[in-house]
Structure formats: structure tokens, C-alpha cells
PDB file of C-alpha atoms in Angstrom:
ATOM      1  CA  THR Y   1      73.975  77.777  85.329  1.00  0.00           C
ATOM      2  CA  ILE Y   2      75.702  77.585  81.971  1.00  0.00           C
ATOM      3  CA  THR Y   3      77.772  74.534  81.165  1.00  0.00           C
ATOM      4  CA  MET Y   4      81.100  75.184  79.463  1.00  0.00           C
ATOM      5  CA  SER Y   5      83.825  72.738  78.538  1.00  0.00           C
ATOM      6  CA  PHE Y   6      87.486  73.555  78.336  1.00  0.00           C
ATOM      7  CA  SER Y   7      90.611  71.731  77.311  1.00  0.00           C
ATOM      8  CA  PHE Y   8      93.534  72.396  79.603  1.00  0.00           C
ATOM      9  CA  SER Y   9      97.203  71.774  79.040  1.00  0.00           C
ATOM     10  CA  PRO Y  10      98.563  68.903  81.148  1.00  0.00           C
ATOM     11  CA  ASP Y  11     100.421  71.270  83.485  1.00  0.00           C
ATOM     12  CA  LEU Y  12      97.326  73.407  84.105  1.00  0.00           C
ATOM     13  CA  ALA Y  13      95.165  70.320  84.637  1.00  0.00           C
ATOM     14  CA  GLN Y  14      97.736  69.057  87.158  1.00  0.00           C
ATOM     15  CA  TRP Y  15      97.707  72.421  88.938  1.00  0.00           C
ATOM     16  CA  VAL Y  16      93.901  72.203  89.297  1.00  0.00           C
ATOM     17  CA  GLN Y  17      94.152  68.621  90.546  1.00  0.00           C
ATOM     18  CA  ASN Y  18      96.831  69.616  93.072  1.00  0.00           C
ATOM     19  CA  LYS Y  19      94.622  72.413  94.391  1.00  0.00           C
ATOM     20  CA  MET Y  20      91.772  69.949  94.840  1.00  0.00           C
ATOM     21  CA  ALA Y  21      94.060  67.365  96.436  1.00  0.00           C
ATOM     22  CA  SER Y  22      95.116  69.953  99.028  1.00  0.00           C
ATOM     23  CA  GLY Y  23      91.542  69.853 100.335  1.00  0.00           C
ATOM     24  CA  GLU Y  24      91.088  73.594  99.955  1.00  0.00           C
ATOM     25  CA  TYR Y  25      88.764  73.142  96.970  1.00  0.00           C
ATOM     26  CA  LEU Y  26      86.132  70.474  96.423  1.00  0.00           C
ATOM     27  CA  SER Y  27      85.733  70.825  92.649  1.00  0.00           C
ATOM     28  CA  GLU Y  28      87.357  72.130  89.506  1.00  0.00           C
ATOM     29  CA  GLU Y  29      84.704  74.841  89.483  1.00  0.00           C
ATOM     30  CA  GLU Y  30      85.797  76.106  92.905  1.00  0.00           C
ATOM     31  CA  VAL Y  31      89.434  76.228  91.787  1.00  0.00           C
ATOM     32  CA  LEU Y  32      88.559  78.113  88.616  1.00  0.00           C
ATOM     33  CA  ARG Y  33      86.221  80.499  90.453  1.00  0.00           C
ATOM     34  CA  ALA Y  34      89.003  81.370  92.918  1.00  0.00           C
ATOM     35  CA  ALA Y  35      91.457  81.814  90.041  1.00  0.00           C
ATOM     36  CA  PHE Y  36      89.086  84.143  88.179  1.00  0.00           C
ATOM     37  CA  ILE Y  37      88.432  86.182  91.326  1.00  0.00           C
ATOM     38  CA  ALA Y  38      92.196  86.495  91.873  1.00  0.00           C
ATOM     39  CA  LEU Y  39      92.705  87.503  88.240  1.00  0.00           C
ATOM     40  CA  ASP Y  40      89.993  90.149  88.503  1.00  0.00           C
ATOM     41  CA  SER Y  41      91.539  91.510  91.696  1.00  0.00           C
ATOM     42  CA  GLN Y  42      94.974  91.596  90.079  1.00  0.00           C
ATOM     43  CA  GLU Y  43      93.623  93.492  87.064  1.00  0.00           C
ATOM     44  CA  GLU Y  44      91.947  96.047  89.364  1.00  0.00           C
ATOM     45  CA  THR Y  45      95.175  96.469  91.325  1.00  0.00           C
ATOM     46  CA  LEU Y  46      97.220  96.953  88.163  1.00  0.00           C
ATOM     47  CA  ALA Y  47      94.716  99.512  86.869  1.00  0.00           C
ATOM     48  CA  ALA Y  48      94.960 101.459  90.150  1.00  0.00           C
ATOM     49  CA  ILE Y  49      98.754 101.351  90.005  1.00  0.00           C
ATOM     50  CA  GLN Y  50      98.672 102.580  86.408  1.00  0.00           C
ATOM     51  CA  GLU Y  51      96.310 105.407  87.383  1.00  0.00           C
ATOM     52  CA  GLY Y  52      98.659 106.448  90.191  1.00  0.00           C
ATOM     53  CA  TYR Y  53     101.665 106.283  87.894  1.00  0.00           C
ATOM     54  CA  ASP Y  54      99.857 108.350  85.250  1.00  0.00           C
ATOM     55  CA  ASP Y  55      98.957 110.931  87.913  1.00  0.00           C
ATOM     56  CA  PHE Y  56     102.584 111.067  89.055  1.00  0.00           C
ATOM     57  CA  GLN Y  57     103.839 111.459  85.495  1.00  0.00           C
ATOM     58  CA  ALA Y  58     101.349 114.307  84.966  1.00  0.00           C
ATOM     59  CA  GLY Y  59     102.502 116.066  88.140  1.00  0.00           C
ATOM     60  CA  ARG Y  60      99.365 115.282  90.129  1.00  0.00           C
ATOM     61  CA  TYR Y  61     100.923 114.353  93.459  1.00  0.00           C
ATOM     62  CA  GLN Y  62     101.862 115.862  96.814  1.00  0.00           C
ATOM     63  CA  SER Y  63     104.565 115.224  99.383  1.00  0.00           C
ATOM     64  CA  LEU Y  64     104.240 112.418 101.903  1.00  0.00           C
ATOM     65  CA  ASP Y  65     104.391 114.964 104.727  1.00  0.00           C
ATOM     66  CA  LYS Y  66     101.402 116.845 103.302  1.00  0.00           C
ATOM     67  CA  SER Y  67      99.449 113.622 102.682  1.00  0.00           C
ATOM     68  CA  ASP Y  68     100.209 112.425 106.214  1.00  0.00           C
ATOM     69  CA  ALA Y  69      99.114 115.729 107.737  1.00  0.00           C
ATOM     70  CA  GLU Y  70      95.842 115.694 105.767  1.00  0.00           C
ATOM     71  CA  PHE Y  71      95.148 112.066 106.732  1.00  0.00           C
ATOM     72  CA  ARG Y  72      95.803 112.748 110.408  1.00  0.00           C
ATOM     73  CA  GLU Y  73      93.567 115.829 110.346  1.00  0.00           C
ATOM     74  CA  GLN Y  74      90.718 113.968 108.586  1.00  0.00           C
ATOM     75  CA  HIS Y  75      90.879 111.123 111.119  1.00  0.00           C
ATOM     76  CA  GLY Y  76      91.545 113.126 114.271  1.00  0.00           C
ATOM     77  CA  LEU Y  77      94.983 111.594 114.808  1.00  0.00           C
ATOM     78  CA  ALA Y  78      97.814 113.262 116.675  1.00  0.00           C
ATOM     79  CA  THR Y  79     100.709 114.602 114.678  1.00  0.00           C
ATOM     80  CA  ASP Y  80     104.143 113.041 115.019  1.00  0.00           C
ATOM     81  CA  SER Y  81     106.476 114.983 117.253  1.00  0.00           C
TER      82      SER Y  81
END
């Protein structure tokens, strides 16, 4: 374990205290860990969205009907009638 100290603005410190007061978190560390995990997840999501957008802009996409048909075939699902 590495000890780090941070100075937080009053509003951020209050946010952390409110999270702890809710009973969902037992320590500042738990609040910050959850926040960092959420931030990491958000960054991954944004990167995936950007990749999809870049693919679309470059013409690398197919119709929803074709995607649906491929998905259904791969997973042995009936086609819509």
C-alpha cells in the first residue's frame, strides 16, 4: 500500500462525505476507488464510441438488417417474420 495525500476543494470533500454518510461506502478510499473505477469505465466507453464513429466516418459499417441476420445466424436464432 502506498500512502498519498490530497487536498480537495470543499465541494468535492462534501461529496465524498455525503457518499460515506449514505452508508454505501465506509471510507474515503472506498469512495475514491469507486470513482476511479467509474472514470476508467467511462474512458473505455468513450474510446469504443470514438472507434465506432471513426469506422462509420471511414465507411466501415453495414446495415442493421445485415447485422441482425448475421447475429441471428451466429446464435441460432429464428429470423423475424
